[in-house]
Short mmCIF file of C-alpha atoms and ligand atoms in Angstrom, two decimals:
data_model
loop_
_atom_site.label_atom_id
_atom_site.label_comp_id
_atom_site.label_asym_id
_atom_site.label_seq_id
_atom_site.Cartn_x
_atom_site.Cartn_y
_atom_site.Cartn_z
CA UNK A 1 12.60 23.10 -122.20
CA UNK A 2 15.61 23.82 -120.01
CA UNK A 3 15.68 26.34 -117.16
CA UNK A 4 18.35 29.04 -117.20
CA UNK A 5 19.60 30.46 -113.90
CA UNK A 6 21.20 33.86 -113.66
CA UNK A 7 23.71 34.85 -111.00
CA UNK A 8 25.23 38.34 -111.05
CA UNK A 9 27.59 39.31 -108.25
CA UNK A 10 30.78 41.20 -107.36
CA UNK A 11 34.29 40.04 -106.50
CA UNK A 12 35.95 42.25 -103.88
CA UNK A 13 39.23 43.85 -105.03
CA UNK A 14 40.08 46.33 -102.28
CA UNK A 15 38.67 48.88 -99.85
CA UNK A 16 39.50 52.48 -100.78
CA UNK A 17 40.94 55.07 -98.37
CA UNK A 18 37.41 56.51 -98.13
CA UNK A 19 36.23 52.98 -97.17
CA UNK A 20 34.52 52.57 -100.57
CA UNK A 21 34.37 48.97 -101.72
CA UNK A 22 36.17 48.42 -105.02
CA UNK A 23 34.72 45.41 -106.79
CA UNK A 24 34.79 43.52 -110.06
CA UNK A 25 31.45 42.41 -111.54
CA UNK A 26 30.96 38.70 -112.25
CA UNK A 27 28.14 37.20 -114.32
CA UNK A 28 26.96 33.60 -114.68
CA UNK A 29 24.21 31.99 -116.71
CA UNK A 30 23.64 28.32 -116.08
CA UNK A 31 21.38 25.84 -117.79
CA UNK A 32 20.05 22.99 -115.69
CA UNK A 33 21.28 20.71 -118.47
CA UNK A 34 24.97 19.78 -118.04
CA UNK A 35 27.38 20.99 -120.71
CA UNK A 36 30.58 22.93 -121.40
CA UNK A 37 31.82 25.72 -119.11
CA UNK A 38 32.82 28.83 -121.06
CA UNK A 39 34.29 32.11 -119.80
CA UNK A 40 34.23 35.50 -121.47
CA UNK A 41 36.53 38.15 -120.03
CA UNK A 42 36.63 41.84 -120.92
CA UNK A 43 38.25 45.18 -120.13
CA UNK A 44 41.58 43.78 -118.94
CA UNK A 45 42.93 47.01 -120.39
CA UNK A 46 40.77 49.84 -119.06
CA UNK A 47 40.46 51.67 -122.40
CA UNK A 48 39.27 48.51 -124.22
CA UNK A 49 35.54 48.59 -123.57
CA UNK A 50 34.22 46.82 -126.67
CA UNK A 51 34.51 43.42 -124.98
CA UNK A 52 32.40 44.60 -122.03
CA UNK A 53 29.53 45.55 -124.36
CA UNK A 54 29.88 42.28 -126.29
CA UNK A 55 29.57 40.35 -123.00
CA UNK A 56 26.42 42.33 -122.08
CA UNK A 57 24.83 41.59 -125.47
CA UNK A 58 25.82 37.91 -125.54
CA UNK A 59 24.33 37.46 -122.05
CA UNK A 60 21.06 39.17 -123.10
CA UNK A 61 20.73 36.65 -125.92
CA UNK A 62 21.86 33.69 -123.80
CA UNK A 63 19.18 34.37 -121.18
CA UNK A 64 16.66 33.20 -123.76
CA UNK A 65 18.68 30.60 -125.59
CA UNK A 66 21.35 28.79 -123.54
CA UNK A 67 20.68 25.11 -124.23
CA UNK A 68 23.22 23.55 -121.89
CA UNK A 69 26.29 24.26 -119.76
CA UNK A 70 27.45 27.45 -118.09
CA UNK A 71 28.73 30.77 -119.34
CA UNK A 72 30.67 32.93 -116.87
CA UNK A 73 32.00 36.42 -117.48
CA UNK A 74 34.17 39.10 -115.92
CA UNK A 75 32.97 42.05 -118.03
CA UNK A 76 35.19 44.64 -116.32
CA UNK A 77 38.43 43.21 -114.98
CA UNK A 78 40.15 46.58 -114.61
CA UNK A 79 37.62 49.05 -113.15
CA UNK A 80 40.43 51.42 -112.12
CA UNK A 81 41.69 51.78 -115.69
CA UNK A 82 38.14 51.87 -117.04
CA UNK A 83 37.17 54.90 -114.94
CA UNK A 84 40.34 56.76 -115.90
CA UNK A 85 40.18 55.62 -119.59
CA UNK A 86 43.62 54.12 -119.15
CA UNK A 87 45.11 50.81 -120.34
CA UNK A 88 46.80 50.18 -117.01
CA UNK A 89 45.65 49.93 -113.40
CA UNK A 90 46.05 53.62 -112.65
CA UNK A 91 46.83 53.30 -108.93
CA UNK A 92 49.95 51.22 -109.57
CA UNK A 93 50.55 52.00 -113.28
CA UNK A 94 50.69 48.26 -114.02
CA UNK A 95 49.47 46.32 -117.05
CA UNK A 96 47.09 43.67 -115.68
CA UNK A 97 47.73 41.42 -118.69
CA UNK A 98 51.45 41.35 -117.86
CA UNK A 99 50.81 40.35 -114.25
CA UNK A 100 49.65 36.72 -114.49
CA UNK A 101 49.70 34.21 -112.87
CA UNK A 102 49.67 36.82 -110.13
CA UNK A 103 50.40 36.64 -106.43
CA UNK A 104 47.94 37.20 -103.62
CA UNK A 105 50.66 38.99 -101.61
CA UNK A 106 52.21 40.78 -104.60
CA UNK A 107 51.58 44.11 -106.32
CA UNK A 108 48.01 45.35 -106.85
CA UNK A 109 47.91 43.97 -110.41
CA UNK A 110 49.35 40.64 -109.24
CA UNK A 111 46.70 40.41 -106.51
CA UNK A 112 43.88 41.06 -109.00
CA UNK A 113 45.45 38.66 -111.55
CA UNK A 114 45.77 35.93 -108.93
CA UNK A 115 42.10 36.33 -108.02
CA UNK A 116 40.96 36.28 -111.66
CA UNK A 117 43.03 33.21 -112.57
CA UNK A 118 42.11 31.18 -109.48
CA UNK A 119 38.38 31.96 -109.79
CA UNK A 120 38.40 30.94 -113.46
CA UNK A 121 40.38 27.73 -112.81
CA UNK A 122 38.05 26.76 -109.94
CA UNK A 123 35.20 26.38 -112.43
CA UNK A 124 37.17 23.83 -114.52
CA UNK A 125 36.48 25.68 -117.78
CA UNK A 126 36.43 24.12 -121.23
CA UNK A 127 37.21 27.45 -122.90
CA UNK A 128 38.13 31.04 -122.04
CA UNK A 129 37.86 33.90 -124.55
CA UNK A 130 39.61 37.11 -123.52
CA UNK A 131 38.20 40.14 -125.36
CA UNK A 132 40.53 43.02 -126.27
CA UNK A 133 40.70 46.04 -128.55
CA UNK A 134 43.55 47.09 -130.77
CA UNK A 135 44.75 50.18 -132.68
CA UNK A 136 42.22 52.83 -133.75
CA UNK A 137 42.35 51.61 -137.32
CA UNK A 138 42.36 47.83 -137.15
CA UNK A 139 40.32 44.82 -138.24
CA UNK A 140 39.00 42.15 -135.84
CA UNK A 141 41.11 38.99 -135.47
CA UNK A 142 41.85 36.12 -133.09
CA UNK A 143 45.27 35.83 -131.44
CA UNK A 144 46.42 32.31 -130.67
CA UNK A 145 49.17 31.32 -128.27
CA UNK A 146 50.99 28.04 -128.85
CA UNK A 147 51.42 25.67 -125.95
CA UNK A 148 53.45 22.51 -125.52
CA UNK A 149 50.26 20.53 -125.07
CA UNK A 150 49.03 19.15 -128.38
CA UNK A 151 45.52 18.41 -127.11
CA UNK A 152 45.07 22.01 -125.94
CA UNK A 153 46.59 23.38 -129.19
CA UNK A 154 44.21 21.27 -131.26
CA UNK A 155 41.20 22.42 -129.23
CA UNK A 156 42.24 26.08 -129.60
CA UNK A 157 42.64 25.66 -133.38
CA UNK A 158 39.28 23.90 -133.65
CA UNK A 159 37.41 26.56 -131.66
CA UNK A 160 39.22 29.53 -133.23
CA UNK A 161 38.36 27.96 -136.60
CA UNK A 162 34.68 27.97 -135.64
CA UNK A 163 34.92 31.67 -134.67
CA UNK A 164 34.99 32.80 -138.32
CA UNK A 165 37.83 35.20 -137.47
CA UNK A 166 41.24 35.61 -139.07
CA UNK A 167 43.64 33.66 -136.86
CA UNK A 168 46.96 35.20 -135.96
CA UNK A 169 49.71 33.33 -134.18
CA UNK A 170 51.59 35.27 -131.53
CA UNK A 171 55.30 35.10 -132.40
CA UNK A 172 56.64 36.27 -129.03
CA UNK A 173 55.43 34.11 -126.20
CA UNK A 174 54.50 36.49 -123.40
CA UNK A 175 54.42 34.45 -120.18
CA UNK A 176 52.50 36.96 -118.11
CA UNK A 177 49.15 37.07 -119.95
CA UNK A 178 45.88 35.51 -118.79
CA UNK A 179 45.59 33.26 -121.85
CA UNK A 180 49.18 31.95 -121.59
CA UNK A 181 48.61 31.04 -117.94
CA UNK A 182 45.30 29.34 -118.69
CA UNK A 183 46.92 27.29 -121.45
CA UNK A 184 49.71 26.33 -119.02
CA UNK A 185 46.92 24.95 -116.84
CA UNK A 186 45.59 22.99 -119.85
CA UNK A 187 42.61 25.30 -120.40
CA UNK A 188 42.00 26.20 -124.06
CA UNK A 189 42.05 30.00 -124.27
CA UNK A 190 42.61 32.73 -126.83
CA UNK A 191 42.22 36.44 -127.39
CA UNK A 192 39.78 38.17 -129.72
CA UNK A 193 40.97 41.62 -130.82
CA UNK A 194 37.86 43.52 -131.85
CA UNK A 195 38.90 46.76 -133.49
CA UNK A 196 39.54 50.07 -131.83
CA UNK A 197 39.92 50.96 -128.14
CA UNK A 198 38.29 53.97 -126.44
CA UNK A 199 34.98 53.94 -128.30
CA UNK A 200 32.16 51.54 -129.08
CA UNK A 201 32.12 50.66 -132.76
CA UNK A 202 28.77 48.93 -133.22
CA UNK A 203 29.96 47.10 -136.34
CA UNK A 204 32.78 45.46 -134.39
CA UNK A 205 30.44 44.75 -131.46
CA UNK A 206 28.18 42.84 -133.85
CA UNK A 207 31.16 40.90 -135.25
CA UNK A 208 32.23 39.98 -131.70
CA UNK A 209 28.74 38.79 -130.77
CA UNK A 210 28.37 36.73 -133.93
CA UNK A 211 31.83 35.20 -133.60
CA UNK A 212 31.18 34.16 -129.99
CA UNK A 213 27.79 32.81 -131.05
CA UNK A 214 29.54 30.68 -133.71
CA UNK A 215 31.74 29.23 -130.98
CA UNK A 216 28.83 28.55 -128.60
CA UNK A 217 26.97 26.88 -131.44
CA UNK A 218 30.06 24.77 -132.22
CA UNK A 219 29.92 23.65 -128.56
CA UNK A 220 26.18 22.94 -129.02
CA UNK A 221 25.31 25.44 -126.30
CA UNK A 222 23.10 27.58 -128.57
CA UNK A 223 21.54 27.43 -132.01
CA UNK A 224 22.52 29.80 -134.79
CA UNK A 225 19.46 31.38 -136.34
CA UNK A 226 21.47 33.27 -138.96
CA UNK A 227 24.35 32.30 -141.23
CA UNK A 228 27.55 31.81 -139.20
CA UNK A 229 29.91 34.80 -139.18
CA UNK A 230 32.96 34.61 -141.45
CA UNK A 231 35.49 37.41 -141.94
CA UNK A 232 34.91 38.53 -145.57
CA UNK A 233 38.38 37.81 -147.00
CA UNK A 234 38.88 34.55 -145.07
CA UNK A 235 38.48 32.60 -148.30
CA UNK A 236 41.56 34.34 -149.76
CA UNK A 237 43.74 33.39 -146.80
CA UNK A 238 45.51 30.11 -145.97
CA UNK A 239 43.62 27.91 -143.50
CA UNK A 240 46.44 27.84 -140.93
CA UNK A 241 47.06 30.68 -138.42
CA UNK A 242 49.03 33.59 -139.92
CA UNK A 243 52.20 34.83 -138.28
CA UNK A 244 51.98 38.27 -136.67
CA UNK A 245 54.49 40.87 -137.85
CA UNK A 246 54.95 44.58 -137.18
CA UNK A 247 57.78 44.79 -139.74
CA UNK A 248 59.12 46.72 -141.54
CA UNK A 249 59.72 49.55 -139.08
CA UNK A 250 60.21 53.09 -140.29
CA UNK A 251 63.83 54.13 -140.85
CA UNK A 252 63.21 57.87 -140.96
CA UNK A 253 61.34 60.61 -139.13
CA UNK A 254 58.28 62.35 -140.43
CA UNK A 255 54.56 62.13 -141.06
CA UNK A 256 53.24 58.72 -142.18
CA UNK A 257 50.90 58.67 -145.17
CA UNK A 258 49.32 55.23 -145.42
CA UNK A 259 48.90 53.67 -148.86
CA UNK A 260 47.14 50.47 -147.68
CA UNK A 261 44.13 50.09 -145.40
CA UNK A 262 43.45 47.60 -142.58
CA UNK A 263 42.03 44.47 -144.21
CA UNK A 264 43.92 44.98 -147.50
CA UNK A 265 45.74 41.94 -148.85
CA UNK A 266 49.28 42.92 -149.85
CA UNK A 267 52.04 41.20 -151.82
CA UNK A 268 55.74 41.31 -151.04
CA UNK A 269 57.11 44.61 -152.32
CA UNK A 270 53.74 46.41 -152.22
CA UNK A 271 53.90 50.12 -151.32
CA UNK A 272 52.56 50.39 -147.74
CA UNK A 273 53.26 53.93 -146.61
CA UNK A 274 55.39 56.97 -147.29
CA UNK A 275 57.11 59.11 -144.69
CA UNK A 276 57.28 62.84 -145.42
CA UNK A 277 59.45 65.44 -143.70
CA UNK A 278 58.44 68.87 -142.39
CA UNK A 279 58.55 70.33 -145.94
CA UNK A 280 56.27 67.59 -147.23
CA UNK A 281 59.08 65.90 -149.15
CA UNK A 282 58.94 62.10 -149.22
CA UNK A 283 61.93 60.73 -147.31
CA UNK A 284 61.02 57.04 -147.30
CA UNK A 285 58.76 54.58 -149.07
CA UNK A 286 57.92 51.60 -146.87
CA UNK A 287 57.22 48.36 -148.76
CA UNK A 288 55.92 44.96 -147.68
CA UNK A 289 58.54 42.35 -146.71
CA UNK A 290 56.21 39.47 -147.50
CA UNK A 291 52.67 38.63 -148.59
CA UNK A 292 49.99 39.20 -145.96
CA UNK A 293 46.93 41.04 -144.73
CA UNK A 294 47.07 44.46 -143.05
CA UNK A 295 45.73 44.09 -139.50
CA UNK A 296 46.03 47.75 -138.55
CA UNK A 297 47.72 51.13 -138.73
CA UNK A 298 49.60 52.44 -135.71
CA UNK A 299 47.79 55.11 -133.74
CA UNK A 300 50.71 57.44 -134.28
CA UNK A 301 50.94 59.38 -137.55
CA UNK A 302 54.47 60.39 -136.61
CA UNK A 303 57.32 58.09 -137.57
CA UNK A 304 60.84 57.96 -136.21
CA UNK A 305 63.67 55.49 -136.90
CA UNK A 306 62.53 52.16 -135.48
CA UNK A 307 58.87 53.04 -135.04
CA UNK A 308 56.22 50.53 -136.15
CA UNK A 309 53.90 51.63 -138.94
CA UNK A 310 51.50 48.74 -139.55
CA UNK A 311 50.81 45.23 -138.30
CA UNK A 312 50.33 42.22 -140.59
CA UNK A 313 49.23 38.63 -140.64
CA UNK A 314 51.76 37.00 -142.95
CA UNK A 315 50.30 34.61 -145.49
CA UNK A 316 53.68 33.28 -146.64
CA UNK A 317 56.71 32.50 -144.55
CA UNK A 318 59.46 35.10 -144.89
ZN1 LIG B 401 44.14 44.69 -124.56
#
């Protein structure tokens, strides 16, 4: 029988003009048996609160069942955005996940980013999972960055494979995210997108918990008492990561009427959506450029020339 130690604390961010202390919660569960060090991070974007709840639930379960190693979490990395239900840090209007690696003398977001990254790196983690939420109508999926380090890439593929999630490869390398900067420091890291922002969708919370549990079981840190989670249509998809695409864009203005749902498998040429003008007349039929799976619908029912309509994981190269 191993002992599990719990340590919940706060990381100081700033002192407000009213002298209030602004802090970021930090959680750690540690088994007295040595093992992997895993981080879960949530609410980087203040309106994406699903990850915070998933962290709470995973920790409740881990308190009874962590077999070895340590699990750390920052459940609420952007308390300013969280309180204002805003993606960004409201005081400075910055996107925290475009502010890494950060700078302790830089902007507010860069100062917070620098603190987050250095505290995570100090613990010499084996894995970091950054939890996000996507469009209102979207399915859960894992987003993988590619690095130039084959060992790290292999580890990310292995662990993302154990997650049971659809794996999507980021096509644009964004150098200012937490995961990119962890990978640059040779720490395996990836993002889980877990459905809609703003609200708690219990179904997606459960998927997030089960997927993380798969990963912890893969690392032999817990036991799975139920069948491992697998996204239902995973068997119909290729076993390599799918390329992300938000194409085709709309070429006309009007109201979008979707003809395919998130999670639908589509073939090249399939009818995806129609755009109708103010009289209700169809002005455009948007069709799939290649085979893939619909990841989500945009939050905006209004199209204009150049606006995205849907996002896809492409199952065949264009
Ligand atoms: Zn996000």
